[in-house]
Coordinates of C-alpha atoms in Angstrom, one line a residue:
M1150 CA 0.1 5.3 -5.1
A1151 CA 3.7 6.3 -6.3
S1152 CA 6.3 6.6 -3.7
P1153 CA 6.5 9.7 -1.6
V1154 CA 8.2 12.6 -3.5
S1155 CA 9.5 16.0 -2.4
T1156 CA 7.1 18.6 -3.2
I1157 CA 7.4 22.5 -3.3
I1158 CA 4.0 24.6 -3.2
I1159 CA 4.2 28.1 -4.5
G1160 CA 1.5 30.0 -2.5
G1161 CA 0.4 29.9 1.0
G1162 CA -3.3 30.9 0.4
V1163 CA -6.1 28.3 0.8
I1164 CA -5.2 26.5 -2.5
G1165 CA -1.7 26.1 -1.6
C1166 CA -2.1 25.3 1.9
C1167 CA -5.0 22.6 1.1
T1168 CA -2.6 21.0 -1.5
A1169 CA 0.0 21.0 1.0
Y1170 CA -2.5 19.3 3.7
Y1171 CA -3.6 16.7 1.3
A1172 CA -0.2 16.0 0.0
M1173 CA 1.2 15.6 3.5
L1174 CA -1.4 13.2 4.5
K1175 CA -0.3 11.1 1.5
G1176 CA 3.3 11.0 2.8
H1177 CA 4.9 13.3 0.7
R1178 CA 7.6 15.7 1.8
V1179 CA 6.4 19.2 1.5
T1180 CA 7.8 22.7 1.4
L1181 CA 5.3 25.8 1.2
V1182 CA 6.6 29.0 -0.1
E1183 CA 4.7 32.3 0.5
R1184 CA 5.7 35.8 -0.3
A1185 CA 3.6 37.3 2.7
P1186 CA 4.5 37.0 6.4
R1187 CA 3.0 34.4 8.7
S1188 CA 0.3 36.8 9.8
Q1189 CA -0.8 37.1 6.1
N1190 CA -4.1 38.8 5.4
G1191 CA -4.5 38.0 1.8
C1192 CA -7.4 36.8 -0.4
S1193 CA -8.0 33.8 1.8
M1194 CA -8.6 35.6 5.0
G1195 CA -11.2 38.3 4.5
N1196 CA -13.3 37.0 2.0
G1197 CA -17.0 35.8 2.3
G1198 CA -16.2 32.5 3.8
M1199 CA -19.0 30.6 1.9
I1200 CA -19.2 27.2 0.4
V1201 CA -21.4 27.5 -2.8
P1202 CA -22.6 24.5 -4.9
S1203 CA -25.1 27.4 -5.7
H1204 CA -22.4 28.8 -7.9
F1205 CA -22.3 26.5 -10.9
I1206 CA -22.8 29.1 -13.5
P1207 CA -19.3 30.3 -14.4
L1208 CA -18.4 34.0 -14.6
A1209 CA -18.3 34.1 -18.5
A1210 CA -22.1 33.8 -18.9
P1211 CA -24.7 34.9 -21.6
G1212 CA -25.5 38.6 -20.7
M1213 CA -22.3 39.1 -18.4
V1214 CA -20.6 41.4 -21.0
S1215 CA -23.7 43.9 -21.3
L1216 CA -24.4 43.5 -17.6
G1217 CA -20.6 44.6 -16.9
M1218 CA -20.6 47.5 -19.5
R1219 CA -23.8 48.9 -17.6
M1220 CA -22.2 48.5 -14.2
I1221 CA -19.1 50.0 -15.1
M1222 CA -20.6 53.5 -15.9
N1223 CA -21.6 53.6 -12.0
P1224 CA -18.5 54.8 -9.9
E1225 CA -20.1 53.1 -6.7
G1226 CA -21.2 50.1 -8.8
P1227 CA -20.0 46.6 -8.0
F1228 CA -17.8 46.4 -11.5
S1229 CA -15.1 48.5 -12.6
I1230 CA -12.0 48.2 -15.1
R1231 CA -8.6 50.1 -15.1
P1232 CA -7.6 49.2 -18.8
W1233 CA -4.2 51.5 -18.4
A1234 CA -3.2 49.2 -15.5
N1235 CA -3.8 45.8 -17.6
P1236 CA -1.4 44.7 -20.3
G1237 CA -3.2 41.5 -20.8
L1238 CA -6.5 42.8 -20.4
A1239 CA -7.3 42.9 -24.1
E1240 CA -6.6 39.5 -24.5
W1241 CA -8.5 38.6 -21.2
S1242 CA -11.6 40.6 -22.5
W1243 CA -11.7 38.8 -26.0
L1244 CA -11.4 35.4 -24.3
F1245 CA -14.2 36.2 -21.9
Y1246 CA -16.6 37.3 -24.8
R1247 CA -15.8 34.2 -26.6
S1248 CA -16.6 32.0 -23.6
A1249 CA -20.0 33.8 -22.6
T1250 CA -22.0 31.5 -24.4
K1251 CA -24.9 29.1 -23.4
Q1252 CA -22.9 26.3 -24.7
H1253 CA -20.1 27.4 -22.4
V1254 CA -22.5 27.4 -19.4
E1255 CA -24.0 24.1 -20.2
R1256 CA -20.6 22.4 -20.6
C1257 CA -19.2 24.0 -17.2
A1258 CA -22.2 24.0 -14.8
P1259 CA -21.9 20.2 -14.1
V1260 CA -18.1 20.6 -13.6
L1261 CA -18.7 23.5 -10.9
R1262 CA -21.2 21.7 -9.3
D1263 CA -19.2 18.5 -9.0
L1264 CA -16.4 20.5 -7.7
N1265 CA -18.2 22.6 -5.2
L1266 CA -20.1 19.7 -3.9
A1267 CA -16.9 17.5 -3.3
S1268 CA -15.4 20.2 -1.9
R1269 CA -18.4 20.6 0.8
R1270 CA -17.7 17.1 1.5
C1271 CA -14.0 17.7 2.3
Y1272 CA -15.1 20.6 4.5
E1273 CA -17.3 18.4 6.6
E1274 CA -14.8 15.8 7.2
L1275 CA -12.2 18.4 8.1
A1276 CA -15.0 20.0 10.6
D1277 CA -15.2 16.7 12.4
L1278 CA -11.8 16.6 13.2
P1279 CA -11.0 18.1 16.7
E1280 CA -8.3 20.3 15.6
M1281 CA -10.1 21.9 12.8
D1282 CA -13.0 24.2 14.4
F1283 CA -13.5 26.8 12.1
G1284 CA -17.2 27.5 12.6
L1285 CA -18.8 25.8 9.8
V1286 CA -22.4 26.3 9.5
R1287 CA -24.9 24.3 7.4
K1288 CA -27.9 26.4 6.8
G1289 CA -27.7 27.2 3.2
L1290 CA -27.5 30.5 1.5
L1291 CA -30.3 33.1 0.7
M1292 CA -30.1 35.2 -2.8
L1293 CA -32.0 38.2 -1.5
C1294 CA -33.7 40.0 -4.3
K1295 CA -34.7 43.5 -3.9
T1296 CA -36.8 43.5 -7.2
Q1297 CA -39.1 41.7 -8.8
H1298 CA -37.0 41.5 -12.2
A1299 CA -34.1 40.2 -10.2
L1300 CA -36.2 37.4 -8.5
D1301 CA -37.7 36.2 -11.9
E1302 CA -33.9 36.0 -13.1
E1303 CA -32.7 34.0 -10.0
A1304 CA -35.7 31.8 -10.2
K1305 CA -34.5 30.8 -13.7
A1306 CA -31.3 29.8 -12.0
A1307 CA -33.1 28.0 -9.3
E1308 CA -34.9 25.8 -12.0
M1309 CA -31.3 25.0 -13.5
A1310 CA -30.2 24.2 -10.2
N1311 CA -32.9 21.8 -9.6
A1312 CA -32.4 20.1 -13.0
L1313 CA -28.8 19.7 -12.0
G1314 CA -29.4 18.0 -8.7
V1315 CA -28.6 21.3 -6.6
P1316 CA -31.6 21.8 -4.5
A1317 CA -33.2 25.5 -4.8
E1318 CA -36.2 26.9 -3.5
V1319 CA -37.9 30.4 -4.5
L1320 CA -39.3 31.9 -1.2
S1321 CA -41.8 35.0 -0.9
P1322 CA -41.0 37.8 1.4
H1323 CA -42.7 36.4 4.0
A1324 CA -41.1 32.8 3.4
T1325 CA -37.6 34.6 3.5
A1326 CA -38.3 36.2 6.8
E1327 CA -39.5 33.0 8.2
R1328 CA -36.3 31.3 7.0
D1329 CA -34.2 33.6 9.0
P1330 CA -36.2 35.8 11.6
A1331 CA -33.3 37.0 13.3
I1332 CA -32.7 40.0 10.9
R1333 CA -35.4 42.3 9.2
M1334 CA -35.3 42.5 5.4
D1335 CA -36.9 44.4 2.6
V1336 CA -37.1 42.4 -0.4
A1337 CA -39.1 41.0 -3.0
G1338 CA -38.3 37.4 -2.2
S1339 CA -35.2 35.1 -2.4
V1340 CA -34.2 31.6 -3.4
H1341 CA -32.6 29.3 -0.8
F1342 CA -29.9 26.8 -1.6
P1343 CA -29.9 24.6 1.4
L1344 CA -26.6 22.9 0.5
D1345 CA -24.5 26.0 0.9
C1346 CA -22.4 26.5 3.8
H1347 CA -20.5 29.4 5.6
F1348 CA -17.7 29.6 8.1
V1349 CA -14.8 31.7 9.5
P1350 CA -12.0 31.8 6.7
G1351 CA -9.3 33.0 9.3
R1352 CA -10.0 30.4 11.7
F1353 CA -10.0 27.8 8.9
M1354 CA -6.8 29.1 7.6
A1355 CA -5.3 29.1 11.3
A1356 CA -6.5 25.3 11.8
I1357 CA -5.0 24.2 8.3
I1358 CA -1.7 26.1 8.9
G1359 CA -1.4 24.4 12.4
A1360 CA -2.1 21.2 10.9
L1361 CA 0.9 21.7 8.6
E1362 CA 3.0 22.6 11.4
R1363 CA 2.3 19.7 13.5
G1364 CA 2.8 17.4 10.2
G1365 CA 6.2 18.8 9.5
V1366 CA 5.7 20.7 6.5
N1367 CA 8.4 23.1 5.9
L1368 CA 6.8 26.6 5.8
L1369 CA 8.7 29.5 4.3
W1370 CA 7.1 32.8 4.9
S1371 CA 8.1 36.2 3.7
T1372 CA 9.8 34.5 0.7
E1373 CA 9.6 36.3 -2.4
V1374 CA 9.7 33.8 -5.6
A1375 CA 11.8 35.4 -8.6
G1376 CA 11.4 32.4 -11.0
C1377 CA 12.4 29.0 -11.9
R1378 CA 15.3 27.2 -13.4
T1379 CA 14.3 24.5 -16.0
D1380 CA 16.1 21.8 -17.8
G1381 CA 14.0 20.6 -20.8
R1382 CA 10.8 19.2 -20.0
R1383 CA 11.5 19.7 -16.2
V1384 CA 11.6 22.4 -13.5
V1385 CA 15.0 21.8 -11.5
A1386 CA 14.7 24.7 -9.1
L1387 CA 12.8 27.6 -7.7
K1388 CA 14.7 30.8 -7.6
T1389 CA 13.7 32.6 -4.2
D1390 CA 15.4 35.7 -2.4
A1391 CA 16.5 33.2 0.2
G1392 CA 18.3 31.0 -2.5
D1393 CA 17.4 28.1 -4.9
L1394 CA 15.0 25.5 -3.6
T1395 CA 14.7 22.1 -5.3
A1396 CA 12.2 19.3 -5.2
D1397 CA 10.9 16.5 -7.4
E1398 CA 7.6 18.0 -8.3
Y1399 CA 6.4 22.0 -8.2
V1400 CA 3.1 23.2 -7.6
L1401 CA 1.9 26.9 -8.7
A1402 CA -0.6 28.3 -6.4
G1403 CA 0.2 31.9 -6.0
G1404 CA -3.3 33.2 -6.7
A1405 CA -3.4 36.5 -8.5
W1406 CA 0.4 36.5 -8.8
S1407 CA 0.5 33.0 -10.6
Q1408 CA 0.5 34.5 -14.0
G1409 CA 3.9 36.3 -13.9
L1410 CA 5.6 33.1 -13.0
A1411 CA 3.7 31.0 -15.3
R1412 CA 4.7 33.6 -18.2
G1413 CA 8.4 33.3 -17.2
L1414 CA 7.9 29.4 -17.5
G1415 CA 6.5 30.0 -21.2
L1416 CA 3.0 28.9 -20.0
R1417 CA -0.2 30.7 -21.8
L1418 CA -2.2 31.3 -18.4
P1419 CA -4.7 34.3 -18.9
M1420 CA -5.8 35.8 -15.7
Q1421 CA -6.9 39.0 -14.4
A1422 CA -6.7 40.4 -10.8
G1423 CA -10.2 41.1 -9.7
K1424 CA -10.1 43.3 -6.5
G1425 CA -12.8 42.8 -3.7
Y1426 CA -13.4 44.5 -0.5
S1427 CA -14.8 43.5 2.8
M1428 CA -15.8 45.0 6.1
T1429 CA -16.7 43.3 9.5
L1430 CA -18.8 44.6 11.9
P1431 CA -17.9 43.0 15.4
S1432 CA -21.2 44.0 16.9
P1433 CA -23.9 44.3 14.3
R1434 CA -27.4 45.9 15.0
Q1435 CA -28.8 42.3 14.0
L1436 CA -27.0 39.1 13.1
P1437 CA -28.6 36.8 10.8
E1438 CA -28.4 33.0 10.9
I1439 CA -27.9 32.3 7.2
C1440 CA -25.6 33.9 5.0
S1441 CA -26.7 35.7 1.9
I1442 CA -26.2 37.6 -1.2
L1443 CA -27.6 40.9 -2.1
T1444 CA -28.1 40.0 -5.6
E1445 CA -28.5 43.4 -7.3
A1446 CA -25.7 44.8 -5.5
R1447 CA -23.5 41.8 -5.7
V1448 CA -22.7 42.0 -1.9
A1449 CA -22.1 38.8 0.1
V1450 CA -23.5 39.0 4.0
T1451 CA -21.8 36.3 6.2
P1452 CA -22.6 35.9 9.9
M1453 CA -19.0 34.6 11.4
G1454 CA -19.5 34.1 15.1
S1455 CA -21.0 37.1 16.4
A1456 CA -19.6 39.1 13.8
L1457 CA -21.1 40.2 10.4
R1458 CA -18.9 40.4 7.3
F1459 CA -20.1 42.4 4.1
A1460 CA -17.9 41.7 1.0
G1461 CA -18.0 42.7 -2.6
T1462 CA -17.0 44.4 -5.8
M1463 CA -14.9 43.4 -8.7
E1464 CA -12.2 45.8 -9.8
V1465 CA -10.0 44.6 -12.6
G1466 CA -6.9 46.5 -12.4
G1467 CA -3.7 45.0 -11.9
L1468 CA -2.0 43.8 -8.6
D1469 CA -3.1 47.0 -7.2
Q1470 CA -4.3 46.9 -3.7
S1471 CA -5.2 50.5 -2.8
V1472 CA -8.7 51.1 -1.6
N1473 CA -11.1 52.9 -4.0
S1474 CA -13.4 54.5 -1.8
A1475 CA -16.1 54.9 -4.2
R1476 CA -16.6 51.2 -4.4
V1477 CA -16.5 50.9 -0.7
R1478 CA -19.3 53.3 -0.3
G1479 CA -21.4 51.7 -3.0
I1480 CA -21.2 48.5 -0.8
V1481 CA -22.0 50.3 2.5
N1482 CA -25.0 52.2 0.8
S1483 CA -26.5 49.1 -0.6
I1484 CA -26.9 47.3 2.6
P1485 CA -29.6 49.2 4.2
R1486 CA -31.9 48.7 1.0
Y1487 CA -32.1 45.2 2.0
F1488 CA -31.6 45.2 5.7
P1489 CA -33.5 48.5 7.0
E1490 CA -32.1 48.1 10.5
F1491 CA -28.6 49.0 9.3
H1492 CA -27.2 52.6 8.5
A1493 CA -24.3 53.7 6.5
E1494 CA -22.9 55.2 9.8
D1495 CA -22.4 51.7 11.2
F1496 CA -19.5 51.4 9.2
G1497 CA -17.7 54.6 9.9
D1498 CA -15.2 52.7 12.0
A1499 CA -15.0 49.4 10.2
P1500 CA -11.5 48.7 8.8
V1501 CA -11.8 47.9 4.9
W1502 CA -9.9 44.8 3.9
V1503 CA -8.7 44.2 0.4
G1504 CA -7.9 41.2 -1.5
L1505 CA -7.2 40.0 -5.2
R1506 CA -8.9 37.3 -6.7
P1507 CA -7.3 35.5 -9.8
C1508 CA -9.6 35.6 -12.4
S1509 CA -9.6 33.2 -15.6
P1510 CA -11.4 34.4 -18.6
D1511 CA -13.9 31.6 -18.9
G1512 CA -14.6 31.9 -15.3
M1513 CA -13.1 28.3 -14.5
P1514 CA -9.9 27.4 -12.5
Y1515 CA -6.8 26.1 -13.7
I1516 CA -6.2 22.9 -12.0
G1517 CA -3.9 20.2 -13.0
R1518 CA -0.6 19.4 -14.8
T1519 CA 0.7 21.2 -17.7
S1520 CA 1.9 19.5 -20.8
R1521 CA 5.1 21.7 -21.2
Y1522 CA 6.8 20.2 -18.0
D1523 CA 6.5 16.9 -16.4
N1524 CA 6.9 17.9 -13.0
L1525 CA 4.7 21.2 -12.8
L1526 CA 1.1 21.1 -11.5
I1527 CA -1.2 24.4 -11.3
G1528 CA -3.9 25.4 -8.9
T1529 CA -5.3 28.8 -9.6
G1530 CA -7.7 31.1 -11.3
H1531 CA -10.8 30.3 -8.8
A1532 CA -12.0 34.1 -8.8
M1533 CA -14.8 34.2 -6.0
M1534 CA -14.7 30.6 -5.3
G1535 CA -11.2 30.1 -3.9
M1536 CA -12.5 29.3 -0.3
S1537 CA -15.1 27.2 -1.5
L1538 CA -12.8 25.1 -3.8
G1539 CA -9.8 25.1 -1.7
P1540 CA -10.1 21.5 -0.4
V1541 CA -11.3 19.8 -3.5
T1542 CA -8.3 21.5 -5.3
G1543 CA -5.8 20.5 -2.7
Q1544 CA -7.2 17.0 -2.7
L1545 CA -6.9 16.8 -6.6
L1546 CA -3.7 18.1 -7.0
A1547 CA -2.4 15.8 -4.2
Q1548 CA -3.8 12.7 -6.2
L1549 CA -1.9 13.9 -9.1
L1550 CA 1.4 14.2 -7.1
S1551 CA 0.6 10.4 -6.0
A1552 CA 0.2 9.4 -9.5
E1553 CA -3.4 8.4 -8.7
K1554 CA -6.5 9.0 -10.8
P1555 CA -8.1 12.1 -9.6
L1556 CA -11.5 12.0 -8.2
L1557 CA -13.0 14.1 -10.9
P1558 CA -12.5 14.9 -14.5
L1559 CA -10.1 17.8 -15.1
D1560 CA -10.6 18.5 -18.8
A1561 CA -12.7 21.6 -18.1
V1562 CA -10.1 23.3 -15.9
S1563 CA -7.1 22.1 -17.5
P1564 CA -4.2 24.7 -17.5
D1565 CA -3.4 23.8 -21.0
R1566 CA -6.9 25.0 -22.4
W1567 CA -5.5 28.3 -23.9
S1568 CA -2.4 26.9 -25.3

């Protein structure tokens, strides 16, 4: 390992905090800069809290363009686009269209599998630490299908999963009910992915931030980044509203806000913010033991202690964090179709959380060094897998900071792939 270096990490979400954690363990002097206050409620806090080796198919896949076009016609559906708010949407959409091929899926599926499995191992190691109690549950995930057509499609994904070494089992309605008898379901069947896990993301973030504080990481909350000063092939300072900050190395892990800073550095990092919502019932009518995804509705369901969280939608509309009541209504109305004991009225008093996911056009994250600058690393673009891939991304970036060979090849997630 190279000598410890001073490192500034831009972004205090799960990617930034995990990078700071693993860099701290390697002895680096770390400063983390976050635009939100310490009590942040960003994308790493209100999400579904799932670790998903099952999600090895990138968002850009055959059929996704036509599916998206059908969904966009439904005002309460799980997908929408606001083109007038997206100056970079045309380029992003074209790159998505180009990437949505069978060859792209075949190339990227093993990469996403390996990243998720490695991150799962990281989570298990972290959960064994006494100061890292974040409620990790290792009971798998159920893809719940309301229709036979959806079940047939998921069965194809299960076949591909088993071929990739990710175990998956297609279950009848009766077998699905036996797998999680704590909740009544009305489904045509399901696919069970036993390696998937779930946890409480707020507890994880509190635990990792606590570890950073104890480890001496300099945490700068409520600090807005205005840009960078560069000299040739090096970043020499980070410009913030608290003054310039300098370090040997810089890591851009700002989630949906990363693209603006990257553009200021002359980097081509196509990305769109995908807005999602969640609602958490503190005392649900029934509490499942296994996390699930309502397949047709694109809604994630996660038990978190005694509470139950429902998360969904993908609204592409810039850095807008307003609440679209029609999309929220779509989530709420879909739940009783799968869980008949629940009613839309159950969610009347549930606060609506909003988060912005950083989505690359090919469905793959950006992880690694850039060729333009010798001391800049990127960790963003994880879309709906930010929590799942947080620890492994942090571990990979910390290895690069330490001049070590990364534990996994990074060609498919290179920040330079659109250059």
